[in-house]
Amino acid sequence: MGVFRFKQFSVDDSGCGMKICSDSVLLGAWFLPSHSQAASVLDIGAGSGLLALMAAQVCTEARVTGIEIDPKAAAAARANFAASPFAARLTVTEGDFNTITLPLHNDIIISNPPYFVTGERSADTARSTARHQASLSYEAIFNKSGLIKPEGHIGLVSPAEFEHDIIFHAEMAGLKLRRLLRVCTTTARAATRLLWDFSRTDGPVTEEILKLRNSAGELTEGYRRMVDAFYVKI
């Protein structure tokens, strides 16, 4: 689709299977500010590097590693990282998250995983890999929770219909839900997306709802405040 310009960086997603979407922006804008002191971040399924770049902006001292299986997307992420003001703190590791050796003792993992588990795959291999859970699933991420510190956190976005499956797999992996944001496109609609914050340690659980547009079809003030640090125009 081309170059997307944010307030502190730009992202070129040319050649990437999964293009930039608002889900990733929402996840980063919601999850990262609560963990701004993080010193190490893994972005699993980094694509063109959007979430990693957001993490570098918010977590100003963090070293951020993007993990990406698709060579074209990994190349795009490297170029986007190199062109950013955070280049010295950003790294791309190309390979399958399930098999490659990854850095341990991270403060946070963040990911917008593939969300299609059934249906016809695209003839475009990169797009198919980016959109289907055959290569990277929520369960696989939970099973690698040992990559974060005991007090570390995992931030994810999912379709609302995955709620029960995600809670089940997280519990099986010994993870505790700490925050959940239900995202509704309008005041009249039920949530279509869920933003998750899991930890290896137990504690209070916060659950909230974000409406993107009000009854008049205008963007809500809550949504504007959340993404204001990133979007040039909203």
mmCIF file of C-alpha atoms in Angstrom:
data_model
loop_
_atom_site.group_PDB
_atom_site.id
_atom_site.type_symbol
_atom_site.label_atom_id
_atom_site.label_comp_id
_atom_site.label_asym_id
_atom_site.label_seq_id
_atom_site.Cartn_x
_atom_site.Cartn_y
_atom_site.Cartn_z
ATOM 1 C CA MET A 1 0.000 0.000 0.000
ATOM 2 C CA GLY A 2 3.001 2.302 0.363
ATOM 3 C CA VAL A 3 4.449 4.483 3.103
ATOM 4 C CA PHE A 4 2.460 5.302 6.251
ATOM 5 C CA ARG A 5 3.730 8.311 8.179
ATOM 6 C CA PHE A 6 3.308 8.427 11.921
ATOM 7 C CA LYS A 7 4.400 11.231 14.241
ATOM 8 C CA GLN A 8 7.861 9.822 14.993
ATOM 9 C CA PHE A 9 8.477 7.228 12.268
ATOM 10 C CA SER A 10 7.285 5.929 8.900
ATOM 11 C CA VAL A 11 6.412 2.398 7.786
ATOM 12 C CA ASP A 12 6.706 1.110 4.225
ATOM 13 C CA ASP A 13 4.741 -2.153 3.949
ATOM 14 C CA SER A 14 5.438 -2.773 0.249
ATOM 15 C CA GLY A 15 5.825 -6.487 -0.434
ATOM 16 C CA CYS A 16 4.473 -7.551 2.960
ATOM 17 C CA GLY A 17 1.787 -10.234 3.149
ATOM 18 C CA MET A 18 -0.225 -8.435 5.822
ATOM 19 C CA LYS A 19 -0.603 -4.702 5.354
ATOM 20 C CA ILE A 20 -0.696 -2.165 8.168
ATOM 21 C CA CYS A 21 -4.013 -2.207 9.980
ATOM 22 C CA SER A 22 -5.652 -0.314 12.806
ATOM 23 C CA ASP A 23 -5.613 -3.422 15.025
ATOM 24 C CA SER A 24 -1.855 -3.113 15.537
ATOM 25 C CA VAL A 25 -2.052 0.607 16.211
ATOM 26 C CA LEU A 26 -4.783 0.032 18.801
ATOM 27 C CA LEU A 27 -2.803 -2.737 20.491
ATOM 28 C CA GLY A 28 0.395 -0.709 20.682
ATOM 29 C CA ALA A 29 -1.340 2.463 21.829
ATOM 30 C CA TRP A 30 -3.227 0.601 24.579
ATOM 31 C CA PHE A 31 -0.688 -1.974 25.783
ATOM 32 C CA LEU A 32 2.670 -0.217 25.598
ATOM 33 C CA PRO A 33 2.134 2.876 27.807
ATOM 34 C CA SER A 34 1.510 0.612 30.819
ATOM 35 C CA HIS A 35 4.949 -0.942 30.235
ATOM 36 C CA SER A 36 6.950 2.109 29.190
ATOM 37 C CA GLN A 37 9.824 1.179 31.532
ATOM 38 C CA ALA A 38 10.467 -2.080 29.665
ATOM 39 C CA ALA A 39 14.112 -2.663 28.804
ATOM 40 C CA SER A 40 13.570 -5.504 26.318
ATOM 41 C CA VAL A 41 10.694 -6.202 23.932
ATOM 42 C CA LEU A 42 9.900 -9.008 21.487
ATOM 43 C CA ASP A 43 7.498 -8.297 18.609
ATOM 44 C CA ILE A 44 6.366 -11.713 17.372
ATOM 45 C CA GLY A 45 5.284 -11.748 13.724
ATOM 46 C CA ALA A 46 6.677 -8.266 13.192
ATOM 47 C CA GLY A 47 5.625 -7.826 9.565
ATOM 48 C CA SER A 48 6.887 -4.461 8.352
ATOM 49 C CA GLY A 49 7.774 -3.471 11.931
ATOM 50 C CA LEU A 50 4.909 -1.246 13.079
ATOM 51 C CA LEU A 51 4.511 -2.643 16.607
ATOM 52 C CA ALA A 52 8.267 -2.789 17.133
ATOM 53 C CA LEU A 53 8.562 0.861 16.129
ATOM 54 C CA MET A 54 5.710 1.811 18.453
ATOM 55 C CA ALA A 55 7.457 -0.081 21.256
ATOM 56 C CA ALA A 56 10.708 1.769 20.590
ATOM 57 C CA GLN A 57 8.842 5.097 20.728
ATOM 58 C CA VAL A 58 7.016 4.369 23.990
ATOM 59 C CA CYS A 59 9.661 2.291 25.784
ATOM 60 C CA THR A 60 12.438 4.816 25.373
ATOM 61 C CA GLU A 61 15.219 2.656 26.859
ATOM 62 C CA ALA A 62 14.154 -0.704 25.402
ATOM 63 C CA ARG A 63 15.981 -2.885 22.966
ATOM 64 C CA VAL A 64 13.307 -4.200 20.600
ATOM 65 C CA THR A 65 13.581 -7.390 18.541
ATOM 66 C CA GLY A 66 11.147 -8.091 15.722
ATOM 67 C CA ILE A 67 10.662 -11.758 14.781
ATOM 68 C CA GLU A 68 9.445 -12.343 11.224
ATOM 69 C CA ILE A 69 9.230 -15.539 9.166
ATOM 70 C CA ASP A 70 8.653 -13.954 5.732
ATOM 71 C CA PRO A 71 11.877 -12.727 4.056
ATOM 72 C CA LYS A 72 10.195 -9.803 2.242
ATOM 73 C CA ALA A 73 8.487 -8.575 5.389
ATOM 74 C CA ALA A 74 11.717 -8.963 7.377
ATOM 75 C CA ALA A 75 13.542 -6.898 4.745
ATOM 76 C CA ALA A 76 10.855 -4.204 4.949
ATOM 77 C CA ALA A 77 11.136 -4.135 8.739
ATOM 78 C CA ARG A 78 14.926 -3.759 8.560
ATOM 79 C CA ALA A 79 14.568 -0.824 6.183
ATOM 80 C CA ASN A 80 11.885 0.801 8.342
ATOM 81 C CA PHE A 81 13.982 0.326 11.483
ATOM 82 C CA ALA A 82 17.084 1.782 9.821
ATOM 83 C CA ALA A 83 15.133 4.859 8.703
ATOM 84 C CA SER A 84 13.683 5.504 12.168
ATOM 85 C CA PRO A 85 15.121 7.621 14.997
ATOM 86 C CA PHE A 86 15.272 4.419 17.095
ATOM 87 C CA ALA A 87 17.505 2.440 14.716
ATOM 88 C CA ALA A 88 20.187 1.700 17.326
ATOM 89 C CA ARG A 89 17.654 -0.124 19.545
ATOM 90 C CA LEU A 90 15.837 -2.145 16.863
ATOM 91 C CA THR A 91 16.748 -5.576 15.473
ATOM 92 C CA VAL A 92 15.072 -8.013 13.074
ATOM 93 C CA THR A 93 15.454 -11.775 13.484
ATOM 94 C CA GLU A 94 14.264 -13.693 10.444
ATOM 95 C CA GLY A 95 12.864 -17.177 10.989
ATOM 96 C CA ASP A 96 10.110 -19.317 12.457
ATOM 97 C CA PHE A 97 9.220 -18.224 15.977
ATOM 98 C CA ASN A 98 8.562 -21.845 16.899
ATOM 99 C CA THR A 99 12.070 -23.090 16.097
ATOM 100 C CA ILE A 100 14.640 -20.278 16.202
ATOM 101 C CA THR A 101 16.603 -19.304 19.298
ATOM 102 C CA LEU A 102 15.216 -16.119 20.834
ATOM 103 C CA PRO A 103 16.536 -13.780 23.532
ATOM 104 C CA LEU A 104 15.418 -14.674 27.066
ATOM 105 C CA HIS A 105 14.352 -12.513 30.013
ATOM 106 C CA ASN A 106 12.280 -10.025 28.042
ATOM 107 C CA ASP A 107 10.052 -7.559 29.827
ATOM 108 C CA ILE A 108 7.255 -7.795 27.288
ATOM 109 C CA ILE A 109 6.103 -9.686 24.218
ATOM 110 C CA ILE A 110 3.705 -7.951 21.854
ATOM 111 C CA SER A 111 2.015 -9.508 18.842
ATOM 112 C CA ASN A 112 -0.818 -9.156 16.353
ATOM 113 C CA PRO A 113 -0.939 -12.839 15.369
ATOM 114 C CA PRO A 114 -2.631 -14.283 12.270
ATOM 115 C CA TYR A 115 -6.330 -14.628 12.962
ATOM 116 C CA PHE A 116 -7.715 -17.000 10.311
ATOM 117 C CA VAL A 117 -7.714 -20.649 11.382
ATOM 118 C CA THR A 118 -9.918 -22.004 8.588
ATOM 119 C CA GLY A 119 -10.867 -21.069 5.062
ATOM 120 C CA GLU A 120 -9.127 -20.937 1.726
ATOM 121 C CA ARG A 121 -5.543 -19.784 1.762
ATOM 122 C CA SER A 122 -4.360 -17.024 -0.525
ATOM 123 C CA ALA A 123 -2.290 -17.987 -3.552
ATOM 124 C CA ASP A 124 0.140 -15.319 -2.346
ATOM 125 C CA THR A 125 2.359 -17.284 0.071
ATOM 126 C CA ALA A 126 3.386 -14.230 2.085
ATOM 127 C CA ARG A 127 -0.190 -13.097 2.541
ATOM 128 C CA SER A 128 -1.307 -16.616 3.428
ATOM 129 C CA THR A 129 1.417 -16.944 6.068
ATOM 130 C CA ALA A 130 0.550 -13.557 7.517
ATOM 131 C CA ARG A 131 -3.170 -14.292 7.774
ATOM 132 C CA HIS A 132 -3.336 -17.932 8.890
ATOM 133 C CA GLN A 133 -2.456 -19.432 12.259
ATOM 134 C CA ALA A 134 -0.602 -22.396 10.758
ATOM 135 C CA SER A 135 2.687 -20.531 11.228
ATOM 136 C CA LEU A 136 1.984 -18.581 14.432
ATOM 137 C CA SER A 137 -0.888 -19.133 16.847
ATOM 138 C CA TYR A 138 -1.972 -17.651 20.158
ATOM 139 C CA GLU A 139 -1.282 -21.009 21.782
ATOM 140 C CA ALA A 140 2.270 -21.052 20.403
ATOM 141 C CA ILE A 141 2.951 -17.603 21.873
ATOM 142 C CA PHE A 142 1.579 -18.642 25.265
ATOM 143 C CA ASN A 143 3.726 -21.765 25.239
ATOM 144 C CA LYS A 144 6.811 -19.557 24.876
ATOM 145 C CA SER A 145 5.910 -17.423 27.899
ATOM 146 C CA GLY A 146 9.229 -18.488 29.416
ATOM 147 C CA LEU A 147 10.815 -15.881 27.124
ATOM 148 C CA ILE A 148 9.557 -13.146 29.448
ATOM 149 C CA LYS A 149 10.683 -12.410 32.996
ATOM 150 C CA PRO A 150 8.535 -13.721 35.879
ATOM 151 C CA GLU A 151 6.986 -10.250 36.140
ATOM 152 C CA GLY A 152 6.787 -9.815 32.342
ATOM 153 C CA HIS A 153 3.686 -9.235 30.232
ATOM 154 C CA ILE A 154 2.284 -10.399 26.872
ATOM 155 C CA GLY A 155 0.107 -8.074 24.791
ATOM 156 C CA LEU A 156 -2.123 -9.428 22.015
ATOM 157 C CA VAL A 157 -5.055 -8.471 19.806
ATOM 158 C CA SER A 158 -7.701 -10.936 18.676
ATOM 159 C CA PRO A 159 -11.156 -11.133 17.106
ATOM 160 C CA ALA A 160 -13.840 -11.123 19.797
ATOM 161 C CA GLU A 161 -15.011 -14.624 18.883
ATOM 162 C CA PHE A 162 -11.659 -16.066 20.013
ATOM 163 C CA GLU A 163 -12.214 -14.973 23.619
ATOM 164 C CA HIS A 164 -12.886 -18.344 25.248
ATOM 165 C CA ASP A 165 -10.171 -20.177 23.313
ATOM 166 C CA ILE A 166 -7.572 -17.570 24.230
ATOM 167 C CA ILE A 167 -8.489 -17.645 27.919
ATOM 168 C CA PHE A 168 -8.288 -21.443 27.874
ATOM 169 C CA HIS A 169 -4.860 -21.588 26.207
ATOM 170 C CA ALA A 170 -3.491 -18.836 28.448
ATOM 171 C CA GLU A 171 -4.619 -20.691 31.573
ATOM 172 C CA MET A 172 -3.099 -23.930 30.281
ATOM 173 C CA ALA A 173 0.213 -22.072 29.881
ATOM 174 C CA GLY A 174 0.019 -20.680 33.425
ATOM 175 C CA LEU A 175 -0.645 -17.106 32.325
ATOM 176 C CA LYS A 176 -2.928 -14.718 34.192
ATOM 177 C CA LEU A 177 -5.210 -12.176 32.545
ATOM 178 C CA ARG A 178 -4.438 -8.716 33.920
ATOM 179 C CA ARG A 179 -6.186 -6.342 31.500
ATOM 180 C CA LEU A 180 -8.790 -6.744 28.752
ATOM 181 C CA LEU A 181 -10.124 -4.055 26.428
ATOM 182 C CA ARG A 182 -13.218 -4.755 24.361
ATOM 183 C CA VAL A 183 -13.174 -2.639 21.189
ATOM 184 C CA CYS A 184 -16.511 -1.697 19.578
ATOM 185 C CA THR A 185 -16.643 0.117 16.249
ATOM 186 C CA THR A 186 -19.749 2.089 17.332
ATOM 187 C CA THR A 187 -21.846 2.570 20.449
ATOM 188 C CA ALA A 188 -24.561 0.314 18.981
ATOM 189 C CA ARG A 189 -22.353 -2.672 18.167
ATOM 190 C CA ALA A 190 -20.845 -5.427 20.279
ATOM 191 C CA ALA A 191 -17.065 -5.737 20.506
ATOM 192 C CA THR A 192 -15.310 -6.951 17.368
ATOM 193 C CA ARG A 193 -11.743 -6.921 18.730
ATOM 194 C CA LEU A 194 -10.183 -7.755 22.086
ATOM 195 C CA LEU A 195 -6.900 -6.359 23.413
ATOM 196 C CA TRP A 196 -5.188 -8.595 25.956
ATOM 197 C CA ASP A 197 -2.550 -8.091 28.646
ATOM 198 C CA PHE A 198 -1.362 -11.351 30.249
ATOM 199 C CA SER A 199 1.276 -11.845 32.926
ATOM 200 C CA ARG A 200 3.009 -14.785 34.563
ATOM 201 C CA THR A 201 2.089 -13.325 37.957
ATOM 202 C CA ASP A 202 -1.398 -13.052 39.410
ATOM 203 C CA GLY A 203 -3.021 -9.754 40.335
ATOM 204 C CA PRO A 204 -6.062 -7.524 39.837
ATOM 205 C CA VAL A 205 -7.918 -7.812 36.523
ATOM 206 C CA THR A 206 -9.100 -4.679 34.718
ATOM 207 C CA GLU A 207 -11.740 -4.940 31.990
ATOM 208 C CA GLU A 208 -12.847 -1.935 29.919
ATOM 209 C CA ILE A 209 -14.747 -1.067 26.744
ATOM 210 C CA LEU A 210 -13.591 1.327 24.019
ATOM 211 C CA LYS A 211 -16.084 2.701 21.493
ATOM 212 C CA LEU A 212 -14.357 3.974 18.349
ATOM 213 C CA ARG A 213 -17.296 6.090 17.140
ATOM 214 C CA ASN A 214 -20.255 7.678 18.897
ATOM 215 C CA SER A 215 -23.914 7.595 17.832
ATOM 216 C CA ALA A 216 -23.278 10.451 15.392
ATOM 217 C CA GLY A 217 -20.515 8.494 13.678
ATOM 218 C CA GLU A 218 -17.730 10.708 15.068
ATOM 219 C CA LEU A 219 -14.537 9.361 16.551
ATOM 220 C CA THR A 220 -14.792 9.239 20.336
ATOM 221 C CA GLU A 221 -12.542 11.294 22.571
ATOM 222 C CA GLY A 222 -11.296 8.124 24.272
ATOM 223 C CA TYR A 223 -10.091 6.691 20.980
ATOM 224 C CA ARG A 224 -8.508 9.988 19.958
ATOM 225 C CA ARG A 225 -6.579 10.217 23.227
ATOM 226 C CA MET A 226 -5.370 6.645 22.930
ATOM 227 C CA VAL A 227 -3.814 6.978 19.466
ATOM 228 C CA ASP A 228 -2.838 10.662 19.559
ATOM 229 C CA ALA A 229 0.852 9.955 20.215
ATOM 230 C CA PHE A 230 1.108 8.048 16.927
ATOM 231 C CA TYR A 231 -1.247 9.253 14.207
ATOM 232 C CA VAL A 232 -0.337 12.451 12.385
ATOM 233 C CA LYS A 233 -4.039 13.049 11.714
ATOM 234 C CA ILE A 234 -6.985 11.403 13.415
#
